[in-house]
Short mmCIF file of C-alpha atoms in Angstrom, two decimals:
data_model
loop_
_atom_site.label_atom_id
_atom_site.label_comp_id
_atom_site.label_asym_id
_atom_site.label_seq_id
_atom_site.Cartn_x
_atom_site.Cartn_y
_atom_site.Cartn_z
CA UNK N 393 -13.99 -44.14 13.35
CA UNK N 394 -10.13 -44.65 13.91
CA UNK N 395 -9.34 -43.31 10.66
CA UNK N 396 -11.22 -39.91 11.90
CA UNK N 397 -9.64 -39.98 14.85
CA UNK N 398 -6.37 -40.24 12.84
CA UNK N 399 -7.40 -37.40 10.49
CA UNK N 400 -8.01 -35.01 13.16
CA UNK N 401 -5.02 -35.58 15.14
CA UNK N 402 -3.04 -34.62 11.82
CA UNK N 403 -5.14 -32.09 11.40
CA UNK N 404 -4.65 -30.27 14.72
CA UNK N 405 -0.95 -30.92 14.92
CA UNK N 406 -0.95 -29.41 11.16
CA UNK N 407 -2.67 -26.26 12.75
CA UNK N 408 -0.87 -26.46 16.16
CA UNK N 409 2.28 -26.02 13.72
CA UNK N 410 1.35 -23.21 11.78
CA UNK N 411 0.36 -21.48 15.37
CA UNK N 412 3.69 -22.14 16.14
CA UNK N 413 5.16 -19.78 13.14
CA UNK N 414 2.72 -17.48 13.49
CA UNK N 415 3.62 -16.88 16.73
CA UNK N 416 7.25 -16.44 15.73
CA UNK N 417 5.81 -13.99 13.32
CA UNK N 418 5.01 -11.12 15.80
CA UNK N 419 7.99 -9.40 16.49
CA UNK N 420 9.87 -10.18 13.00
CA UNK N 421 6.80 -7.90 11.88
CA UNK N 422 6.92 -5.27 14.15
CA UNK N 423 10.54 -5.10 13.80
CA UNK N 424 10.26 -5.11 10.16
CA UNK N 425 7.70 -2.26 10.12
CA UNK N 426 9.55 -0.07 12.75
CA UNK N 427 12.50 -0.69 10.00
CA UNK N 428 10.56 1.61 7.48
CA UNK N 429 9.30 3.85 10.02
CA UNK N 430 5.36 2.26 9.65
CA UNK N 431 5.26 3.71 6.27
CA UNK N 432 5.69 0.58 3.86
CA UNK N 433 2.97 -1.43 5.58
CA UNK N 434 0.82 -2.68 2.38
CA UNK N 435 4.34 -2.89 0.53
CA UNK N 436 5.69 -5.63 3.20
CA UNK N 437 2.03 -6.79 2.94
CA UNK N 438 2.53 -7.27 -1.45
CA UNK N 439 5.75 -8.73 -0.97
CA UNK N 440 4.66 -11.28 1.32
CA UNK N 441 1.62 -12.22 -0.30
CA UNK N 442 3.02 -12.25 -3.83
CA UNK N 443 5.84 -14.74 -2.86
CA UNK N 444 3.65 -16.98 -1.35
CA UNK N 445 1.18 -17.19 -4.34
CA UNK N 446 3.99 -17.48 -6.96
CA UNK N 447 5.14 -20.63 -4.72
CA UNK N 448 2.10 -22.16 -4.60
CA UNK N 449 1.63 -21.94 -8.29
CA UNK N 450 5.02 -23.31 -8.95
CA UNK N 451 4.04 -26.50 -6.80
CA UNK N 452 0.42 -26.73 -7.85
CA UNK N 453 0.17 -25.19 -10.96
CA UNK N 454 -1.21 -28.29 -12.75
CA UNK N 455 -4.53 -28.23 -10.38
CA UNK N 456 -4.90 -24.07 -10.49
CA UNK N 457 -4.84 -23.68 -14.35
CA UNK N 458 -8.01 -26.31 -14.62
CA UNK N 459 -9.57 -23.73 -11.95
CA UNK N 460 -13.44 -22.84 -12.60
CA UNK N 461 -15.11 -19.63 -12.23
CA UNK N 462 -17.25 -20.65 -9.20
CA UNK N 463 -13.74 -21.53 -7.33
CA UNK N 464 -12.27 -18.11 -8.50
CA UNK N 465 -14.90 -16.55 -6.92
CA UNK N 466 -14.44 -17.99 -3.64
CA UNK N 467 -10.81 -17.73 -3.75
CA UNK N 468 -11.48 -13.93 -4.35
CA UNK N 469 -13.87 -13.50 -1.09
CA UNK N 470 -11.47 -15.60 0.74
CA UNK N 471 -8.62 -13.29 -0.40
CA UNK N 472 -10.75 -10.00 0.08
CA UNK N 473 -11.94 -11.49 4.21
CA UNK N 474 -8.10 -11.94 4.51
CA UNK N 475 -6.57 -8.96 3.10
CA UNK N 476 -9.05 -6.70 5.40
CA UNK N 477 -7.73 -9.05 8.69
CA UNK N 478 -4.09 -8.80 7.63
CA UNK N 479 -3.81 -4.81 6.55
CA UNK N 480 -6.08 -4.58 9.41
CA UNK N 481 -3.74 -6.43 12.07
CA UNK N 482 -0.12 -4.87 10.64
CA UNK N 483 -1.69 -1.09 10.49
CA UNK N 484 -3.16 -1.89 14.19
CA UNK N 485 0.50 -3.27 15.18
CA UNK N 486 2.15 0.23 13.81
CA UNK N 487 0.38 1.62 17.00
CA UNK N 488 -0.06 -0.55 19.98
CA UNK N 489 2.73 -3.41 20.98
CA UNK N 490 2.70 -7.30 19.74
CA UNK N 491 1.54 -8.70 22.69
CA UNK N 492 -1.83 -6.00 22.62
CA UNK N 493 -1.77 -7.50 18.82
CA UNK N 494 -1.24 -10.78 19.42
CA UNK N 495 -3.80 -10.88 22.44
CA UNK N 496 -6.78 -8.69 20.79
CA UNK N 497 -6.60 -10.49 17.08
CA UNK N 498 -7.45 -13.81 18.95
CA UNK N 499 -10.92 -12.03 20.10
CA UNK N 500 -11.78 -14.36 16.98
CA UNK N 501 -11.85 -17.49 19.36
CA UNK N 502 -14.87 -16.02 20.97
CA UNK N 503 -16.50 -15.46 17.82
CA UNK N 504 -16.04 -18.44 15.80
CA UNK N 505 -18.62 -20.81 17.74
CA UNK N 506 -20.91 -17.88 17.46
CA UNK N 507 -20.53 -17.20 14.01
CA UNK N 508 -20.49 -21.15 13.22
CA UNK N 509 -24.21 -21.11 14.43
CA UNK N 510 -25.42 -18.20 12.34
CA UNK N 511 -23.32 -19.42 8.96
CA UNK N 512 -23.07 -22.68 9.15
CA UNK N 513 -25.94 -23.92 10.90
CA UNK N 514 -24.21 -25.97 13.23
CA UNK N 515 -25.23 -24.88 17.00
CA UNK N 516 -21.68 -25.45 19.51
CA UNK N 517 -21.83 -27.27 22.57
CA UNK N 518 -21.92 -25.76 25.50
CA UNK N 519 -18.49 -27.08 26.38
CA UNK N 520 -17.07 -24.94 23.14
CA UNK N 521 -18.57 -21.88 24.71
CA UNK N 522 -16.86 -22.24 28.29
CA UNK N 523 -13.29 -23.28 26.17
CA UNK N 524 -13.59 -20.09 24.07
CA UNK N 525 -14.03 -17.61 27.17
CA UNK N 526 -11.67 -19.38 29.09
CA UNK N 527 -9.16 -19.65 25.89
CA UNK N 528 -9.65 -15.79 25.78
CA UNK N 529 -9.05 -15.68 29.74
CA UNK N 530 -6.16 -16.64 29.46
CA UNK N 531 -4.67 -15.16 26.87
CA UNK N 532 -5.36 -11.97 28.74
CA UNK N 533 -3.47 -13.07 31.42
CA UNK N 534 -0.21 -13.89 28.94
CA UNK N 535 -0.26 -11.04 26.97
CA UNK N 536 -1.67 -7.82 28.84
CA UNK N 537 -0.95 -8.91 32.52
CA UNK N 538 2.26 -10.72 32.05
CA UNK N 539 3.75 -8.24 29.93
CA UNK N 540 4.69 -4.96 29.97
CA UNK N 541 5.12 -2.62 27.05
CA UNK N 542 4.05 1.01 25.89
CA UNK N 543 3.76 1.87 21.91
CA UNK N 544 2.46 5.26 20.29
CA UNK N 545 -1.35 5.91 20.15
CA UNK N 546 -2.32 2.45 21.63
CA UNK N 547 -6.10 3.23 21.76
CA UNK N 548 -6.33 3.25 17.80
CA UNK N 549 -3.77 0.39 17.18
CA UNK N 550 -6.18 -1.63 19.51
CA UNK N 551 -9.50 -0.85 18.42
CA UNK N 552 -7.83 -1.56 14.82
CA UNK N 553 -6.70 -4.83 16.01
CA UNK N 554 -9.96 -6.01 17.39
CA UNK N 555 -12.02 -5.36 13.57
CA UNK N 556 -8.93 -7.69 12.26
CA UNK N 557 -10.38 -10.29 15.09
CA UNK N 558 -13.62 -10.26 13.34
CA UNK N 559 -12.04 -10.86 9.65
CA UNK N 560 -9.77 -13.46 10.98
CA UNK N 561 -13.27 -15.28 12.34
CA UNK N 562 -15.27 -14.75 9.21
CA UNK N 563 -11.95 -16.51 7.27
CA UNK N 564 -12.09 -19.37 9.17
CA UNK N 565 -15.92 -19.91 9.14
CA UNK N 566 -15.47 -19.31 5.16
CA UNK N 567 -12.62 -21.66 4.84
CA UNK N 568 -14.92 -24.28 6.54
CA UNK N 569 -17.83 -23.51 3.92
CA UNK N 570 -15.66 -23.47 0.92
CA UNK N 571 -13.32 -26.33 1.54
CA UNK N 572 -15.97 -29.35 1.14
CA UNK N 573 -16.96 -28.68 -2.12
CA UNK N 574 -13.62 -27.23 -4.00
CA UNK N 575 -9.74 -27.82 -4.64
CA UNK N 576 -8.48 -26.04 -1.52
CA UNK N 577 -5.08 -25.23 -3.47
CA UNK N 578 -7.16 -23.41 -6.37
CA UNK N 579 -8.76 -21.49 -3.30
CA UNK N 580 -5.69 -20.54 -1.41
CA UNK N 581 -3.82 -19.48 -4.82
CA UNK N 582 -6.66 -16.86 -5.75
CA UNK N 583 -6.75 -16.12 -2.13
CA UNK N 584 -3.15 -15.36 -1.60
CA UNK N 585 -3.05 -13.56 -5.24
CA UNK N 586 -6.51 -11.31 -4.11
CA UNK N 587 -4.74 -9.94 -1.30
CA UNK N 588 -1.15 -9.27 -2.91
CA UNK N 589 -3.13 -7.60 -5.93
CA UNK N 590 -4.78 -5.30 -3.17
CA UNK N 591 -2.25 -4.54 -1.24
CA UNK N 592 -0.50 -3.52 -4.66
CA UNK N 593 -2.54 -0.98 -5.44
CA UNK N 594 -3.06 0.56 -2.08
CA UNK N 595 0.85 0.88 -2.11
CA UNK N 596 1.17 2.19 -5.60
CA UNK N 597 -1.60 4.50 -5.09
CA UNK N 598 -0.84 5.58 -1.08
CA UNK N 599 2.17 4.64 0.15
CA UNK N 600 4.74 5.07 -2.30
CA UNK N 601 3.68 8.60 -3.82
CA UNK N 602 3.61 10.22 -0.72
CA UNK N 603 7.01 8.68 0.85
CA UNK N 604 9.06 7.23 -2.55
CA UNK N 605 11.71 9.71 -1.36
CA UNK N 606 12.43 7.94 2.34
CA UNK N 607 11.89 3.84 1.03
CA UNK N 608 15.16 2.23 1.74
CA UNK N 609 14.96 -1.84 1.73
CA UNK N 610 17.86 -3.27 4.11
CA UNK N 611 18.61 -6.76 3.29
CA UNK N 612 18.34 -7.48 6.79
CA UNK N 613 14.55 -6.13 6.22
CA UNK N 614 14.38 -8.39 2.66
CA UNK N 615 14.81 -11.66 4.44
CA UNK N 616 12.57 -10.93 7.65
CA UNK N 617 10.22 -10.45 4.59
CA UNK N 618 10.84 -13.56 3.03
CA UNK N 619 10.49 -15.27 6.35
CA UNK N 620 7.33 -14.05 6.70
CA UNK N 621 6.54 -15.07 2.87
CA UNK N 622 7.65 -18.00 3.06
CA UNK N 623 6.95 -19.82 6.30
CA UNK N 624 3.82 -17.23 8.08
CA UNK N 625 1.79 -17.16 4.68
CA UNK N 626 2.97 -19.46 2.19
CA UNK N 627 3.00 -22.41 5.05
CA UNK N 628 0.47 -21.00 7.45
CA UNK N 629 -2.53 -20.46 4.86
CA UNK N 630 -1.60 -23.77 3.44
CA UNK N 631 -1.17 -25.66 6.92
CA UNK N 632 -4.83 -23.75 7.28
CA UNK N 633 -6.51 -24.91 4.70
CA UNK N 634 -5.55 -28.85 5.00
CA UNK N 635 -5.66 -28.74 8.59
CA UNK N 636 -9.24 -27.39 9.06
CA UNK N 637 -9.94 -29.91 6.50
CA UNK N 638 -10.27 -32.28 9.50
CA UNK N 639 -10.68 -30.12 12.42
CA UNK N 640 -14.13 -27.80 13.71
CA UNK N 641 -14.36 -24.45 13.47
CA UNK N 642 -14.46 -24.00 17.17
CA UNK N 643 -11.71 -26.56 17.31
CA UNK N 644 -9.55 -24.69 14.88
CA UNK N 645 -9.65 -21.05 16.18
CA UNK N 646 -8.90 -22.37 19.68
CA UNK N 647 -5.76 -23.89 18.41
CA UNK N 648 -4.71 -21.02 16.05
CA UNK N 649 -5.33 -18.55 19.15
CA UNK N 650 -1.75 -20.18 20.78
CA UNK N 651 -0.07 -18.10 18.39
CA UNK N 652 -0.07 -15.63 21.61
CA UNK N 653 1.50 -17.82 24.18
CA UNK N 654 4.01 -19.08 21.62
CA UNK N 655 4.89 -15.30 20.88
CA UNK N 656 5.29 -15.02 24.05
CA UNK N 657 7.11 -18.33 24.71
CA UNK N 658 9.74 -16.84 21.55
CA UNK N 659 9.59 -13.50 23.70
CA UNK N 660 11.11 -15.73 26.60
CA UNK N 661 13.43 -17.41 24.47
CA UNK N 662 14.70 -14.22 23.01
CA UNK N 663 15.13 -12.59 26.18
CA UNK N 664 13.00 -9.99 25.78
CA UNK N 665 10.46 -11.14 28.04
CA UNK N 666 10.62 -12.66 31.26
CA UNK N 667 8.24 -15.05 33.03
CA UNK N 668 6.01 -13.77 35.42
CA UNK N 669 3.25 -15.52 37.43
CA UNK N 670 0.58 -14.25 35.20
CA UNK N 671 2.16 -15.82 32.14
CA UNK N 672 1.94 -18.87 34.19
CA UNK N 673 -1.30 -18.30 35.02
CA UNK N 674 -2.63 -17.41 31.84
CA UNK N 675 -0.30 -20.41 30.39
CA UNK N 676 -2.64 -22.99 32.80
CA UNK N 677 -6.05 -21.91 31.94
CA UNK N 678 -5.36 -21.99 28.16
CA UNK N 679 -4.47 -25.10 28.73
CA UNK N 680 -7.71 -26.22 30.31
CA UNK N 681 -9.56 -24.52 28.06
CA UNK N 682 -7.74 -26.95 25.26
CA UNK N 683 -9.00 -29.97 27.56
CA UNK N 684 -12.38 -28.64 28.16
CA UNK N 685 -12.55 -28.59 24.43
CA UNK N 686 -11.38 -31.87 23.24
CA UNK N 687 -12.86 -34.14 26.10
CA UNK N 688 -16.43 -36.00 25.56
CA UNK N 689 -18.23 -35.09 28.87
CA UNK N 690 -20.99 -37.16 27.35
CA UNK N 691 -18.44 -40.18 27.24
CA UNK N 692 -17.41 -39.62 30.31
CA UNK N 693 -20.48 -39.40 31.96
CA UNK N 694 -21.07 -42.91 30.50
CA UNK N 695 -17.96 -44.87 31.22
CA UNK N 696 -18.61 -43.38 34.90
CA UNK N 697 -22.24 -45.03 34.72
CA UNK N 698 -20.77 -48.04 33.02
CA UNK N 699 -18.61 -48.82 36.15
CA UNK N 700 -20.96 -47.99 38.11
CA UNK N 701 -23.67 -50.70 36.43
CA UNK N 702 -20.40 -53.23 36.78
CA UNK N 703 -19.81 -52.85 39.97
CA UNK N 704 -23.56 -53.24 40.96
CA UNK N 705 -23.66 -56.57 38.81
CA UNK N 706 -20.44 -57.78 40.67
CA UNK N 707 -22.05 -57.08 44.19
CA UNK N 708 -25.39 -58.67 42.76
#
């Protein structure tokens, strides 16, 4: 029992971190977009992607070349679920502003104890339920009330951003499937290599013929790419994969929903944002929704009956 206990603590502080980078992740992208005037979104997307699964190989190359065809199929479902959230999520973010992003792509946190039921077979507690809406309370509060910001055609770049929320669910309830039976490192290489493959063609076959003429790189623009390569997919679908190893579905999309407050937290730090009573607001129910989460009310319940019995015995 200990040793579980131990296992999920890594595994939630493994998540926790990779919420952290994704949250740093928000306006590096939105920068680095706006730096090729929205036009060169699956071409960041390749870059990103094909780093990250050419670093993977070079560390684990000894366990993917011994991969089997049932794992390369599930790497290539993984990588097709996460290609559709992430080309989903960085066309969305061309239109609306990274907090709208940030706020509407964690919709997922809703979904996840939902979609646990149906495809896993595993019905949530009631206390999973009330964390998830409250979860998604407050990050309403953070990101639309406590921030103000306009960006071009909004309505699309929203409704875009919620269908990435569903993808980003079905990933992690796949990831959860997937992960007790195969390597996870075979998984995430095919995963990472599906989507860079995709996003290939679309920008060989979209992007580049109809704007070759304006593509200018900056290496300003190179290493906000590499950033994101290296640290918000290379480490973040890794941190992912062993992290949910030992954490719930539920459990996991709760915690990977921060990536809001702590884009908002780097918006703070940055100066670009400044802190407003909603953000505090929204900053106290998420965390209560985090508590309502993790605590046992079942244990509870019975250390209160417990002391109850012992002080009735002491009185006796």
């Amino acid at each position: 029992m200990e040793i579980d206990r131990k296992h999920s603590l890594f595994g939630k502080i493994i998540l926790l971190a990779v919420t952290v980078i994704w949250g740093s992740s928000f306006v590096i992208l939105k920068d680095t977009l706006s730096s090729l005037d929205g036009k060169f979104t699956f071409f960041i997307l390749f870059f990103r992607f094909t780093v990250a699964s050419l670093i993977i190989f070079a560390v684990f190359y000894k366990r993917i070349i011994k991969i089997k065809k049932r794992s390369l199929l599930k790497g290539a479902i993984l990588g097709v679920i996460l290609f559709s959230a992430y080309s989903i999520q960085t066309l969305g973010l061309n239109y609306t502003t990274p907090s709208k992003n940030a706020f509407l792509t964690v919709v997922y946190c809703v979904l996840v104890p939902f979609m646990s039921w149906f495809f896993l077979k595993r019905k949530p507690k009631p206390k999973n339920y009330l964390a998830a809406v409250l979860c998604f309370v407050g990050v309403a509060f953070v990101a639309l009330l406590g921030k103000s910001e306009s960006g071009n055609n909004e309505l699309l770049g929203d409704i875009l951003t919620l269908f990435c929320g569903v993808f980003y669910a079905l990933q992690i309830i796949y990831i959860e499937k997937y992960m007790q039976t195969e390597d996870s490192m075979q998984i995430l290489f095919i995963e990472l290599l599906t989507v860079a493959i995709l996003c290939l063609g679309l920008t060989t076959l979209v992007e580049f013929p109809r704007h070759y003429s304006e593509f200018s790189l900056s290496g300003e623009a190179v290493w906000k790419i590499l950033y994101l390569a290296v640290f918000a997919t290379c480490f973040a679908q890794f941190g992912q994969m062993v992290g949910q190893k030992y954490t719930s579905p539920t459990s996991t999309s709760l915690i990977l929903s921060l990536e809001t407050v702590f884009g908002v937290i780097f918006d703070l730090l940055l100066g670009n944002a400044k802190l407003t009573p909603f953000i505090a607001v929204g900053f106290v129910i998420i965390f209560v929704a985090e508590m309502v989460n993790e605590l046992s009310f079942v244990s509870i319940k019975n250390k209160i009956t417990e002391r109850k019995n012992s002080k009735n015995k002491d009185k006796i």
